[in-house]
Every structure is written in structure tokens, then in C-alpha cells.
PDB file of C-alpha atoms in Angstrom:
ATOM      1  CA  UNK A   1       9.114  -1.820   5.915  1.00  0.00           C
ATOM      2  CA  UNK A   2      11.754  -2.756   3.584  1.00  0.00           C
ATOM      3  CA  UNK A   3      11.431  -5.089   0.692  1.00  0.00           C
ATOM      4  CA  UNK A   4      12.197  -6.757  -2.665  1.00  0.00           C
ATOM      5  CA  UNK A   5       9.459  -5.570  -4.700  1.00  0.00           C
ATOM      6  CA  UNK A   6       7.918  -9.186  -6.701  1.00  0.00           C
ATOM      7  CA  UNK A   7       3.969  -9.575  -8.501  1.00  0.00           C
ATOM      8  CA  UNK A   8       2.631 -10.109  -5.623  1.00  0.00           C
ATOM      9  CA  UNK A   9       3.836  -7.239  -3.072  1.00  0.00           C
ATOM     10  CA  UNK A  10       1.290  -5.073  -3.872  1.00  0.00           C
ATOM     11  CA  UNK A  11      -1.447  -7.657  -2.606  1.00  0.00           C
ATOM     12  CA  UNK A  12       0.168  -7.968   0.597  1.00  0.00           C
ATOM     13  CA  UNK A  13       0.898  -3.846   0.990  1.00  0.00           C
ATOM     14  CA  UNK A  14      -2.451  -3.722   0.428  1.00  0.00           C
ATOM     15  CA  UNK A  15      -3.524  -5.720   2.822  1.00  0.00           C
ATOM     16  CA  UNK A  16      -1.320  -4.268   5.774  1.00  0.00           C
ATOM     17  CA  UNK A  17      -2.429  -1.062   4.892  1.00  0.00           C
ATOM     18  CA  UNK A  18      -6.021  -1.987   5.130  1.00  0.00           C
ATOM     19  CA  UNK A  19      -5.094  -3.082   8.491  1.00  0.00           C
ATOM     20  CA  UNK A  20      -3.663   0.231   9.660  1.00  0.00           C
ATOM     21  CA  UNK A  21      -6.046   2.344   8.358  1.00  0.00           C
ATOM     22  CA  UNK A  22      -8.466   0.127  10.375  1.00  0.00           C
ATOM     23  CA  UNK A  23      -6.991   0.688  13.333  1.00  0.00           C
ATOM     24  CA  UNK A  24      -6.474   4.313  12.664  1.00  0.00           C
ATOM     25  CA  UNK A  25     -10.453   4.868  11.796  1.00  0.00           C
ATOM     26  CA  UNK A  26      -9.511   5.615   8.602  1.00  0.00           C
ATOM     27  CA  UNK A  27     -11.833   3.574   6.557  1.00  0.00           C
ATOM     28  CA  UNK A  28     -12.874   5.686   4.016  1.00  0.00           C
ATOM     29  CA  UNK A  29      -9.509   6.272   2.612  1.00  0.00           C
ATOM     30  CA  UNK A  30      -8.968   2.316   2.387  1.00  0.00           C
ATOM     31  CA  UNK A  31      -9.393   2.022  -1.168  1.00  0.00           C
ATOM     32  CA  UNK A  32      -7.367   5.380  -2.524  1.00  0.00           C
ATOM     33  CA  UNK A  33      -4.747   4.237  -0.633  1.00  0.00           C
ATOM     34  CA  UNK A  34      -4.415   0.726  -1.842  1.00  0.00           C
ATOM     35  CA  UNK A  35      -4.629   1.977  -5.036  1.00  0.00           C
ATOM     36  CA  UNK A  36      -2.047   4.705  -5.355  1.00  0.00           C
ATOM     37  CA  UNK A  37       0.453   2.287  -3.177  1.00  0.00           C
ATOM     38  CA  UNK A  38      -0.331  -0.431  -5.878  1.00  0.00           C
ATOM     39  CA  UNK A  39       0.389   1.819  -8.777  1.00  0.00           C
ATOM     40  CA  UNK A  40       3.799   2.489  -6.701  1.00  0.00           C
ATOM     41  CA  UNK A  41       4.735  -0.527  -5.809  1.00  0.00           C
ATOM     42  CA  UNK A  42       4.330  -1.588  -9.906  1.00  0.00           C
ATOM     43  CA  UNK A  43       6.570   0.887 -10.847  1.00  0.00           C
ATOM     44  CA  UNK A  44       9.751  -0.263  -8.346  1.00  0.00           C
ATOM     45  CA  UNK A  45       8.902  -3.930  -9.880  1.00  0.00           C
ATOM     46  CA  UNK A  46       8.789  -2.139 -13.437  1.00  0.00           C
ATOM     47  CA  UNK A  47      11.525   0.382 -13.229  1.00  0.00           C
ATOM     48  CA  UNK A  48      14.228  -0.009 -10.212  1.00  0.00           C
ATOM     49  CA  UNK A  49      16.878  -2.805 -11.124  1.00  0.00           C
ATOM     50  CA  UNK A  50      17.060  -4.509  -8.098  1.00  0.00           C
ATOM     51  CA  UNK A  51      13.602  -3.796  -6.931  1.00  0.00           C
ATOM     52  CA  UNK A  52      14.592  -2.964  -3.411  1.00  0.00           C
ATOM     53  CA  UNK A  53      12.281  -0.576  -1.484  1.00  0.00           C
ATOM     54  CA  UNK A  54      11.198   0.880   1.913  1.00  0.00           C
ATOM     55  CA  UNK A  55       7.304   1.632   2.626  1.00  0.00           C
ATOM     56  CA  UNK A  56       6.808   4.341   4.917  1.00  0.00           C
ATOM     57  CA  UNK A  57       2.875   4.543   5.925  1.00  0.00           C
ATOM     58  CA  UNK A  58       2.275   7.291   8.353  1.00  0.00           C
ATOM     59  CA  UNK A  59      -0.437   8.907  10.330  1.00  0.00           C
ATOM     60  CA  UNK A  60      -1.184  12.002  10.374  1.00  0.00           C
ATOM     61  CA  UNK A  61      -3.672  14.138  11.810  1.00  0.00           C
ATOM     62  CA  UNK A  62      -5.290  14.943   8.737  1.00  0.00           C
ATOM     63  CA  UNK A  63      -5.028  11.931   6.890  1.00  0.00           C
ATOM     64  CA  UNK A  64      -2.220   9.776   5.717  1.00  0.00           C
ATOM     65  CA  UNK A  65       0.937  10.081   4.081  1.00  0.00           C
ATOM     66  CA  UNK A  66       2.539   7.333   2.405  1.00  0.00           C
ATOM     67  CA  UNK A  67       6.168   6.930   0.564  1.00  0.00           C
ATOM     68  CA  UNK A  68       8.083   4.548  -1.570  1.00  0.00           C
ATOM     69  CA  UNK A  69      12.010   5.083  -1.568  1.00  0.00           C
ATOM     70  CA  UNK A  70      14.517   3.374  -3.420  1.00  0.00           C
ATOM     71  CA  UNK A  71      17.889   3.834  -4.480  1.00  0.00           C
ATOM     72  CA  UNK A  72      17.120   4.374  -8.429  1.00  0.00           C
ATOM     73  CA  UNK A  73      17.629   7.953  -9.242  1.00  0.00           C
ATOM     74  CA  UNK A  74      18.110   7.836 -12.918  1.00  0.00           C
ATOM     75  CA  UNK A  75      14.608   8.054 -13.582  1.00  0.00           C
ATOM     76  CA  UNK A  76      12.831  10.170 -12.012  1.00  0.00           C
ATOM     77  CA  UNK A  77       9.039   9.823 -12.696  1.00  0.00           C
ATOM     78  CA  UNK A  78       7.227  13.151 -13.814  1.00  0.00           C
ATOM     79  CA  UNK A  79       3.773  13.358 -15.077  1.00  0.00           C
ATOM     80  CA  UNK A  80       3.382  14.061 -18.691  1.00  0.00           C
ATOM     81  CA  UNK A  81       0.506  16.741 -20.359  1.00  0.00           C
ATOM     82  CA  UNK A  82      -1.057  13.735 -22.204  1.00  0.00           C
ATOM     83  CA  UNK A  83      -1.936  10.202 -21.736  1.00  0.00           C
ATOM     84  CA  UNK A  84       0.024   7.702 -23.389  1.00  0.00           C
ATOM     85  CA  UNK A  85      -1.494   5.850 -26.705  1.00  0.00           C
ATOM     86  CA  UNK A  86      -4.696   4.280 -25.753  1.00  0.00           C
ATOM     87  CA  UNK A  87      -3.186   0.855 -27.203  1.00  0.00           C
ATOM     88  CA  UNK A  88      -0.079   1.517 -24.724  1.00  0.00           C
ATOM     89  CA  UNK A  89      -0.203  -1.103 -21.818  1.00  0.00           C
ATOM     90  CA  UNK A  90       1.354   1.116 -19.536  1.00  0.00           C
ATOM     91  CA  UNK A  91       1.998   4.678 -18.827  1.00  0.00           C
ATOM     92  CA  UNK A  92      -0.492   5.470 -16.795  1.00  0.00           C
ATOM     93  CA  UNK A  93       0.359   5.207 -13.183  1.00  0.00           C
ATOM     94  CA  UNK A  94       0.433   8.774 -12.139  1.00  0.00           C
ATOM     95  CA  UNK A  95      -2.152  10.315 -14.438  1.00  0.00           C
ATOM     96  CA  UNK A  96      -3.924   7.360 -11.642  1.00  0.00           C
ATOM     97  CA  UNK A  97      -2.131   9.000  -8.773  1.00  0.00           C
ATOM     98  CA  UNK A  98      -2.587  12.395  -9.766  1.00  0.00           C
ATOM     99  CA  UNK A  99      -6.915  12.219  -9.712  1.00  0.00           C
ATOM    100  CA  UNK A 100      -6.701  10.423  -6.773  1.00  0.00           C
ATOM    101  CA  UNK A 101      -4.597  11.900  -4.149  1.00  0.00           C
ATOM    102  CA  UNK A 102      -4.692  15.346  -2.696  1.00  0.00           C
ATOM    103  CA  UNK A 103      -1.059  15.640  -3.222  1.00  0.00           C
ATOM    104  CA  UNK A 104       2.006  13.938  -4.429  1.00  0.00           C
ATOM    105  CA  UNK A 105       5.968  14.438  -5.190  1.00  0.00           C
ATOM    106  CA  UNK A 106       8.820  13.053  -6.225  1.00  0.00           C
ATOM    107  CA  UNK A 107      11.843  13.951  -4.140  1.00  0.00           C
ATOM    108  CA  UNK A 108      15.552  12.555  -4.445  1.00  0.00           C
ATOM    109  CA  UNK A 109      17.814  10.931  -1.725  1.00  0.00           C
ATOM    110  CA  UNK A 110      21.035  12.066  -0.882  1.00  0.00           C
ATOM    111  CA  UNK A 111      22.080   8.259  -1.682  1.00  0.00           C
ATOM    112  CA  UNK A 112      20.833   9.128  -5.258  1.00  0.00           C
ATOM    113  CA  UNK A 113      17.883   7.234  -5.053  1.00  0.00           C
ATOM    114  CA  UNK A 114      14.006   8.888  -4.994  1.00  0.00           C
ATOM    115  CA  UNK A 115      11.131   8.994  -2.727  1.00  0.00           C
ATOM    116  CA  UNK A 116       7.660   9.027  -4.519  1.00  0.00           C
ATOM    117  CA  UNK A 117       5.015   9.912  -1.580  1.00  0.00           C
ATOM    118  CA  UNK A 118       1.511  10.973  -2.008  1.00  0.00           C
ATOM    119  CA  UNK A 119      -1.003  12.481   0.472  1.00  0.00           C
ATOM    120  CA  UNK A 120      -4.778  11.797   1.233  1.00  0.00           C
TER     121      UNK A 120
END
């Protein structure tokens, strides 16, 4: 799906994907999912100037694979050795991502944009 990323996108991401991973049996990975998409979602609405995405959730046959392009390249996001300063209201997101997936990336667009995907 594409989109223009707003507060409340995440709520409704969430709820397709809890839909899909219904149908797929995929129960138990309901929650990690909605989670790391959340924490994805936040940072197009935080970081990508015209907050313009496309959601790719996908089956596979040993889980699920989810991305989040968009056409901001500039900023690429990379995980840092240590957590921001415990007063910092942000800066967390893939410290998040990172304990709860099995695997995720960052990889650029020939457009000059980025795909952040994660696998569980």
C-alpha cells in the first residue's frame, strides 16, 4: 500500500496487519510485527519531508517480511553502539527493532530513496 504517513497510520497498519497475519495463521507474530511496523511508520512521519511511503507486508514460508520505502535518502538510519540520553524523547526506534526482529536492513532505491525492512 502506498500512503501519506499522519499520527494515526500506524493504528490503522496495525490493524491490517493483524488481519493478515490472521489469515496467514500467523498469530503469534501479531504483536512483534505491529510493533516494529509502528516504530517504522514513526520514523517516515518523523524524518521523510513529505511523508510519502509504500508498505510491503509479505508472506513467506518462514515467517514474514515487511518493508517501508520512501524516497528520502539523505538519512539513512543506522543503529548506534549506545542508547541515546535516558531524558532523550526519541532515539530509540531501532535499538526497539533490533531486540525484536530476527533480522533487519536498510537498503537504498535507485530513485534515491531507502527501504527499511525487517524479518520475523
Amino acid at each position: 500500500m502506498t500512503l501519506t504517513a499522519d499520527a494515526h497510520s500506524a493504528h490503522h497498519i496495525r490493524r491490517i496487519a493483524r488481519g493478515l497475519l490472521t489469515d496467514w495463521n500467523m498469530e503469534p507474530l501479531t504483536d512483534t510485527v505491529e510493533l516494529a511496523l509502528t516504530e517504522l511508520i514513526v520514523n517516515v512521519v518523523r524524518h521523510v519531508p513529505d511523508r510519502r511511503c509504500t508498505l510491503l507486508l509479505q508472506r513467506q514460508a518462514t515467517g514474514v517480511r515487511a518493508e517501508v520505502t520512501d524516497t528520502y535518502g539523505q538519512r539513512l538510519p543506522t543503529l548506534t553502539e549506545s542508547l541515546p540520553d535516558p531524558d532523550s524523547e526519541s532515539g530509540r526506534g531501532l535499538f526497539l527493532l533490533n531486540a525484536l526482529v530476527d533480522r533487519w536492513g536498510v537498503t537504498p532505491t535507485p530513485e534515491g530513496g531507502k527501504t527499511v525492512w525487517f524479518e520475523c
